Amino acid sequence: MRIPIIAGNWKMNLTIKQALEFVDSIKEQVSGTDVEVLICAPFTMLKDLKEKTKGTNIKIGAQNMHFEESGAFTGEVSAPMLNEIGIDYVIIGHSERRQYFAETDETCNKKLIQAFKHDITPILCVGESEAEREGNKTEEIIKNQITKDLASLNDSQVKKLVIAYEPIWAIGTGKTATSQQAQDTIAFIRETVKALYNEEVSETVRIQYGGSVKPANVEEIMNMEDIDGALVGGASLKADDFVKLVNF
Ligand SMILES: O=C[C@H](O)COP(=O)(O)O
């Protein structure tokens, strides 16, 4: 059985003080849930958040990392650095990184390999633009991303992987994919994983939906057969909303 995962992606928001207050205000209220609870925060606050969430069911993730162990990569953070502070998850290939920071399928693939090497669970983001959806290119784009990003990963790695389907046109726009659109594309991702690996792998990998998820639509999305959670931006910054999302 796949355990759903509700993850907040705080993006470039909040100070350490605000982040710690946030955790204080939600930790009791999210403690009774059956879903996995994750907050992906900016690098500066990861260590403090790890300490703050000790003994709770809240896991902490990063939003990016480099694919090399160490070296002359000014401004970057490595997997061993994240591992050293006990980081559980890392988002790889978010569309904002692909769009603004020249992330490619090739770098995503290297990052996935590196994350697994250091026992950090990657959340791989894939998704199509509005023009691609309108041009009926969604499945072609997604299949291409999944095939390239997962290259050389083995069955047991892909079983541990989390994939987030995030249609770019639904991110931060208030335009949510309908639950049926999200279900259809996520079922297609599962089919793609099955074709690349096998049924056991495709039935084990967790696939989230992301894009304008909020308390008002989370239950409908989570009730879809193939959807195993949500990757939430805006609504994850409001403590009350995050609590509602986790307890949908
Ligand atoms: O990683 C989260 C996604 O980019 C969704 O962001 P959003 O919930 O603000 O639309």
mmCIF file of C-alpha atoms and ligand atoms in Angstrom:
data_model
loop_
_atom_site.group_PDB
_atom_site.id
_atom_site.type_symbol
_atom_site.label_atom_id
_atom_site.label_comp_id
_atom_site.label_asym_id
_atom_site.label_seq_id
_atom_site.Cartn_x
_atom_site.Cartn_y
_atom_site.Cartn_z
ATOM 1 C CA MET A 1 0.000 0.000 0.000
ATOM 2 C CA ARG A 2 1.298 3.429 -0.925
ATOM 3 C CA ILE A 3 1.428 5.903 1.970
ATOM 4 C CA PRO A 4 0.303 9.337 0.746
ATOM 5 C CA ILE A 5 2.723 12.203 1.211
ATOM 6 C CA ILE A 6 1.618 15.797 1.713
ATOM 7 C CA ALA A 7 4.598 18.066 1.168
ATOM 8 C CA GLY A 8 4.928 21.814 1.509
ATOM 9 C CA ASN A 9 7.383 23.530 -0.818
ATOM 10 C CA TRP A 10 8.088 26.836 0.852
ATOM 11 C CA LYS A 11 10.182 28.039 -2.109
ATOM 12 C CA MET A 12 12.113 31.258 -1.234
ATOM 13 C CA ASN A 13 9.937 32.290 1.698
ATOM 14 C CA LEU A 14 10.063 32.691 5.490
ATOM 15 C CA THR A 15 12.837 33.521 7.942
ATOM 16 C CA ILE A 16 14.227 30.987 10.414
ATOM 17 C CA LYS A 17 12.165 32.591 13.187
ATOM 18 C CA GLN A 18 8.972 32.368 11.142
ATOM 19 C CA ALA A 19 9.733 28.781 10.136
ATOM 20 C CA LEU A 20 10.237 27.650 13.737
ATOM 21 C CA GLU A 21 7.046 29.399 14.832
ATOM 22 C CA PHE A 22 5.218 27.681 11.970
ATOM 23 C CA VAL A 23 6.366 24.236 13.130
ATOM 24 C CA ASP A 24 5.449 25.021 16.738
ATOM 25 C CA SER A 25 1.973 26.003 15.679
ATOM 26 C CA ILE A 26 1.273 22.865 13.588
ATOM 27 C CA LYS A 27 3.153 20.003 15.233
ATOM 28 C CA GLU A 28 0.324 18.872 17.533
ATOM 29 C CA GLN A 29 -2.327 19.317 14.872
ATOM 30 C CA VAL A 30 -0.605 17.161 12.271
ATOM 31 C CA SER A 31 0.439 14.426 14.693
ATOM 32 C CA GLY A 32 -2.629 12.208 14.247
ATOM 33 C CA THR A 33 -2.520 11.851 10.476
ATOM 34 C CA ASP A 34 -1.856 8.680 8.485
ATOM 35 C CA VAL A 35 -0.120 10.590 5.697
ATOM 36 C CA GLU A 36 3.572 11.395 5.586
ATOM 37 C CA VAL A 37 4.114 15.083 6.395
ATOM 38 C CA LEU A 38 7.013 16.919 4.779
ATOM 39 C CA ILE A 39 8.239 20.491 4.616
ATOM 40 C CA CYS A 40 10.788 21.428 1.938
ATOM 41 C CA ALA A 41 12.434 24.621 3.129
ATOM 42 C CA PRO A 42 15.274 26.980 2.121
ATOM 43 C CA PHE A 43 18.803 25.768 2.942
ATOM 44 C CA THR A 44 19.431 28.323 5.719
ATOM 45 C CA MET A 45 16.764 26.897 7.992
ATOM 46 C CA LEU A 46 17.091 23.150 7.358
ATOM 47 C CA LYS A 47 19.283 22.382 10.369
ATOM 48 C CA ASP A 48 17.088 24.378 12.755
ATOM 49 C CA LEU A 49 13.979 22.714 11.359
ATOM 50 C CA LYS A 50 15.520 19.257 11.767
ATOM 51 C CA GLU A 51 16.184 19.998 15.430
ATOM 52 C CA LYS A 52 12.779 21.560 15.944
ATOM 53 C CA THR A 53 10.919 18.595 14.442
ATOM 54 C CA LYS A 54 12.789 15.923 16.402
ATOM 55 C CA GLY A 55 10.214 13.604 18.006
ATOM 56 C CA THR A 56 7.418 14.763 15.683
ATOM 57 C CA ASN A 57 6.067 13.171 12.501
ATOM 58 C CA ILE A 58 7.202 16.148 10.382
ATOM 59 C CA LYS A 59 9.980 15.375 7.912
ATOM 60 C CA ILE A 60 12.259 17.992 6.410
ATOM 61 C CA GLY A 61 13.430 18.242 2.813
ATOM 62 C CA ALA A 62 15.571 20.514 0.663
ATOM 63 C CA GLN A 63 14.436 22.123 -2.584
ATOM 64 C CA ASN A 64 17.530 21.379 -4.666
ATOM 65 C CA MET A 65 21.089 20.050 -4.457
ATOM 66 C CA HIS A 66 24.123 19.656 -6.717
ATOM 67 C CA PHE A 67 25.021 16.358 -8.371
ATOM 68 C CA GLU A 68 28.726 16.440 -7.470
ATOM 69 C CA GLU A 69 30.164 15.438 -4.076
ATOM 70 C CA SER A 70 32.127 18.664 -3.607
ATOM 71 C CA GLY A 71 34.189 21.136 -5.589
ATOM 72 C CA ALA A 72 34.248 24.559 -7.228
ATOM 73 C CA PHE A 73 30.508 25.101 -7.591
ATOM 74 C CA THR A 74 29.944 28.482 -5.964
ATOM 75 C CA GLY A 75 26.568 28.816 -4.341
ATOM 76 C CA GLU A 76 25.695 25.133 -4.482
ATOM 77 C CA VAL A 77 24.932 22.583 -1.751
ATOM 78 C CA SER A 78 25.856 18.888 -2.022
ATOM 79 C CA ALA A 79 24.069 15.682 -1.034
ATOM 80 C CA PRO A 80 26.681 14.864 1.668
ATOM 81 C CA MET A 81 26.002 18.307 3.202
ATOM 82 C CA LEU A 82 22.269 17.565 3.325
ATOM 83 C CA ASN A 83 22.902 14.079 4.598
ATOM 84 C CA GLU A 84 25.108 15.423 7.385
ATOM 85 C CA ILE A 85 22.144 17.267 8.889
ATOM 86 C CA GLY A 86 19.745 14.348 8.401
ATOM 87 C CA ILE A 87 17.694 15.670 5.502
ATOM 88 C CA ASP A 88 15.102 13.110 4.401
ATOM 89 C CA TYR A 89 13.961 14.392 0.994
ATOM 90 C CA VAL A 90 15.099 16.671 -1.808
ATOM 91 C CA ILE A 91 13.012 18.167 -4.611
ATOM 92 C CA ILE A 92 14.657 17.649 -7.993
ATOM 93 C CA GLY A 93 13.741 19.342 -11.262
ATOM 94 C CA HIS A 94 11.012 21.687 -10.049
ATOM 95 C CA SER A 95 9.749 23.644 -13.058
ATOM 96 C CA GLU A 96 11.035 26.882 -11.511
ATOM 97 C CA ARG A 97 14.546 25.365 -11.469
ATOM 98 C CA ARG A 98 14.115 24.128 -15.032
ATOM 99 C CA GLN A 99 12.848 27.550 -16.150
ATOM 100 C CA TYR A 100 15.069 29.989 -14.230
ATOM 101 C CA PHE A 101 18.193 27.942 -13.413
ATOM 102 C CA ALA A 102 18.762 25.912 -16.568
ATOM 103 C CA GLU A 103 17.948 22.570 -14.952
ATOM 104 C CA THR A 104 17.804 19.902 -17.660
ATOM 105 C CA ASP A 105 16.711 16.276 -17.740
ATOM 106 C CA GLU A 106 20.392 15.367 -17.785
ATOM 107 C CA THR A 107 21.150 17.290 -14.565
ATOM 108 C CA CYS A 108 17.962 15.942 -12.970
ATOM 109 C CA ASN A 109 19.129 12.420 -13.745
ATOM 110 C CA LYS A 110 22.557 13.061 -12.200
ATOM 111 C CA LYS A 111 20.925 14.568 -9.122
ATOM 112 C CA LEU A 112 18.598 11.576 -8.686
ATOM 113 C CA ILE A 113 21.566 9.193 -8.850
ATOM 114 C CA GLN A 114 23.465 11.328 -6.337
ATOM 115 C CA ALA A 115 20.521 11.636 -3.934
ATOM 116 C CA PHE A 116 20.064 7.851 -3.827
ATOM 117 C CA LYS A 117 23.791 7.403 -3.288
ATOM 118 C CA HIS A 118 23.453 9.470 -0.108
ATOM 119 C CA ASP A 119 20.153 7.986 1.092
ATOM 120 C CA ILE A 120 18.100 11.082 0.440
ATOM 121 C CA THR A 121 14.721 10.422 -1.171
ATOM 122 C CA PRO A 122 14.231 12.542 -4.270
ATOM 123 C CA ILE A 123 10.929 14.081 -5.297
ATOM 124 C CA LEU A 124 11.195 14.411 -9.062
ATOM 125 C CA CYS A 125 8.977 17.091 -10.599
ATOM 126 C CA VAL A 126 7.646 16.730 -14.125
ATOM 127 C CA GLY A 127 4.987 18.637 -16.007
ATOM 128 C CA GLU A 128 3.965 20.349 -19.196
ATOM 129 C CA SER A 129 3.451 24.018 -20.107
ATOM 130 C CA GLU A 130 0.083 25.461 -21.111
ATOM 131 C CA ALA A 131 1.111 25.571 -24.790
ATOM 132 C CA GLU A 132 2.194 21.934 -24.633
ATOM 133 C CA ARG A 133 -1.149 20.880 -23.117
ATOM 134 C CA GLU A 134 -3.074 22.892 -25.685
ATOM 135 C CA GLY A 135 -1.021 21.283 -28.440
ATOM 136 C CA ASN A 136 -1.893 17.802 -27.081
ATOM 137 C CA LYS A 137 1.748 17.248 -26.229
ATOM 138 C CA THR A 138 1.325 16.453 -22.513
ATOM 139 C CA GLU A 139 1.982 12.713 -22.752
ATOM 140 C CA GLU A 140 4.932 13.130 -25.115
ATOM 141 C CA ILE A 141 6.559 15.707 -22.806
ATOM 142 C CA ILE A 142 5.966 13.661 -19.653
ATOM 143 C CA LYS A 143 7.181 10.406 -21.204
ATOM 144 C CA ASN A 144 10.343 12.137 -22.397
ATOM 145 C CA GLN A 145 11.016 13.667 -18.965
ATOM 146 C CA ILE A 146 10.422 10.404 -17.085
ATOM 147 C CA THR A 147 12.523 8.354 -19.499
ATOM 148 C CA LYS A 148 15.489 10.740 -19.394
ATOM 149 C CA ASP A 149 15.299 11.612 -15.697
ATOM 150 C CA LEU A 150 15.120 7.993 -14.535
ATOM 151 C CA ALA A 151 17.847 6.709 -16.876
ATOM 152 C CA SER A 152 20.027 4.029 -15.205
ATOM 153 C CA LEU A 153 18.034 3.996 -11.943
ATOM 154 C CA ASN A 154 17.285 0.471 -10.773
ATOM 155 C CA ASP A 155 13.985 -1.057 -9.627
ATOM 156 C CA SER A 156 14.552 -0.561 -5.921
ATOM 157 C CA GLN A 157 15.511 3.096 -6.380
ATOM 158 C CA VAL A 158 12.418 3.860 -8.453
ATOM 159 C CA LYS A 159 10.232 2.114 -5.860
ATOM 160 C CA LYS A 160 11.543 4.594 -3.262
ATOM 161 C CA LEU A 161 11.250 7.612 -5.560
ATOM 162 C CA VAL A 162 8.446 10.168 -5.299
ATOM 163 C CA ILE A 163 7.293 11.783 -8.535
ATOM 164 C CA ALA A 164 5.369 15.061 -8.473
ATOM 165 C CA TYR A 165 3.216 15.826 -11.506
ATOM 166 C CA GLU A 166 3.051 19.607 -11.650
ATOM 167 C CA PRO A 167 1.482 21.115 -14.760
ATOM 168 C CA ILE A 168 3.369 24.401 -15.132
ATOM 169 C CA TRP A 169 0.171 26.275 -15.999
ATOM 170 C CA ALA A 170 -1.328 25.342 -12.616
ATOM 171 C CA ILE A 171 1.565 26.490 -10.418
ATOM 172 C CA GLY A 172 0.790 29.587 -8.375
ATOM 173 C CA THR A 173 -1.876 30.608 -10.885
ATOM 174 C CA GLY A 174 -4.998 29.502 -9.034
ATOM 175 C CA LYS A 175 -5.768 27.331 -12.096
ATOM 176 C CA THR A 176 -5.860 23.791 -10.753
ATOM 177 C CA ALA A 177 -5.900 20.861 -13.102
ATOM 178 C CA THR A 178 -9.237 19.146 -12.611
ATOM 179 C CA SER A 179 -8.914 16.078 -10.421
ATOM 180 C CA GLN A 180 -9.657 13.984 -13.527
ATOM 181 C CA GLN A 181 -6.892 15.713 -15.547
ATOM 182 C CA ALA A 182 -4.460 15.116 -12.693
ATOM 183 C CA GLN A 183 -5.591 11.484 -12.343
ATOM 184 C CA ASP A 184 -5.299 10.834 -16.100
ATOM 185 C CA THR A 185 -1.773 12.234 -16.361
ATOM 186 C CA ILE A 186 -0.625 10.516 -13.166
ATOM 187 C CA ALA A 187 -2.045 7.202 -14.445
ATOM 188 C CA PHE A 188 -0.066 7.831 -17.626
ATOM 189 C CA ILE A 189 3.103 8.399 -15.546
ATOM 190 C CA ARG A 190 2.444 5.072 -13.804
ATOM 191 C CA GLU A 191 2.017 3.368 -17.179
ATOM 192 C CA THR A 192 5.288 4.924 -18.364
ATOM 193 C CA VAL A 193 7.107 3.636 -15.275
ATOM 194 C CA LYS A 194 5.564 0.196 -15.867
ATOM 195 C CA ALA A 195 6.817 0.163 -19.459
ATOM 196 C CA LEU A 196 10.311 1.183 -18.335
ATOM 197 C CA TYR A 197 10.433 -1.164 -15.291
ATOM 198 C CA ASN A 198 7.598 -3.509 -14.330
ATOM 199 C CA GLU A 199 4.219 -3.546 -12.600
ATOM 200 C CA GLU A 200 5.628 -3.977 -9.107
ATOM 201 C CA VAL A 201 7.718 -0.828 -9.517
ATOM 202 C CA SER A 202 4.892 1.189 -11.076
ATOM 203 C CA GLU A 203 2.446 0.163 -8.344
ATOM 204 C CA THR A 204 4.940 1.081 -5.611
ATOM 205 C CA VAL A 205 6.243 4.472 -6.771
ATOM 206 C CA ARG A 206 4.354 7.340 -5.147
ATOM 207 C CA ILE A 207 3.080 10.059 -7.467
ATOM 208 C CA GLN A 208 1.880 13.399 -6.126
ATOM 209 C CA TYR A 209 -0.041 16.200 -7.797
ATOM 210 C CA GLY A 210 1.098 19.819 -7.441
ATOM 211 C CA GLY A 211 -0.401 23.078 -8.689
ATOM 212 C CA SER A 212 -2.740 25.362 -6.738
ATOM 213 C CA VAL A 213 -3.664 22.671 -4.204
ATOM 214 C CA LYS A 214 -5.589 24.165 -1.283
ATOM 215 C CA PRO A 215 -7.890 22.990 1.508
ATOM 216 C CA ALA A 216 -10.916 23.412 -0.771
ATOM 217 C CA ASN A 217 -9.711 20.987 -3.448
ATOM 218 C CA VAL A 218 -7.328 18.614 -1.647
ATOM 219 C CA GLU A 219 -9.895 15.950 -0.741
ATOM 220 C CA GLU A 220 -11.147 15.576 -4.309
ATOM 221 C CA ILE A 221 -7.582 15.306 -5.600
ATOM 222 C CA MET A 222 -6.547 12.824 -2.923
ATOM 223 C CA ASN A 223 -9.572 10.628 -3.637
ATOM 224 C CA MET A 224 -8.299 9.862 -7.140
ATOM 225 C CA GLU A 225 -7.015 6.328 -7.521
ATOM 226 C CA ASP A 226 -3.468 6.995 -8.703
ATOM 227 C CA ILE A 227 -2.727 10.187 -6.735
ATOM 228 C CA ASP A 228 -0.579 9.598 -3.660
ATOM 229 C CA GLY A 229 -0.250 13.068 -2.255
ATOM 230 C CA ALA A 230 0.302 16.718 -3.014
ATOM 231 C CA LEU A 231 3.264 19.046 -3.428
ATOM 232 C CA VAL A 232 1.949 22.385 -2.256
ATOM 233 C CA GLY A 233 3.454 25.841 -2.670
ATOM 234 C CA GLY A 234 1.340 28.852 -1.655
ATOM 235 C CA ALA A 235 -1.075 27.111 0.705
ATOM 236 C CA SER A 236 1.787 25.417 2.583
ATOM 237 C CA LEU A 237 2.938 28.809 3.853
ATOM 238 C CA LYS A 238 -0.230 29.309 5.886
ATOM 239 C CA ALA A 239 -0.155 27.157 9.022
ATOM 240 C CA ASP A 240 -3.945 26.743 9.182
ATOM 241 C CA ASP A 241 -4.138 25.687 5.551
ATOM 242 C CA PHE A 242 -1.237 23.277 5.879
ATOM 243 C CA VAL A 243 -2.910 21.594 8.856
ATOM 244 C CA LYS A 244 -6.134 21.246 6.820
ATOM 245 C CA LEU A 245 -4.223 19.801 3.862
ATOM 246 C CA VAL A 246 -2.550 17.177 6.021
ATOM 247 C CA ASN A 247 -5.834 16.236 7.710
ATOM 248 C CA PHE A 248 -7.864 16.381 4.483
HETATM 249 O O1 LIG B 1 6.025 22.876 -5.548
HETATM 250 C C1 LIG B 1 4.877 23.346 -5.507
HETATM 251 C C2 LIG B 1 4.247 23.801 -6.719
HETATM 252 O O2 LIG B 1 5.066 24.646 -7.447
HETATM 253 C C3 LIG B 1 2.840 24.299 -6.547
HETATM 254 O O3 LIG B 1 2.804 25.628 -6.103
HETATM 255 P P1 LIG B 1 1.360 26.270 -5.750
HETATM 256 O O4 LIG B 1 0.713 25.339 -4.782
HETATM 257 O O5 LIG B 1 1.684 27.611 -5.172
HETATM 258 O O6 LIG B 1 0.614 26.334 -7.041
#
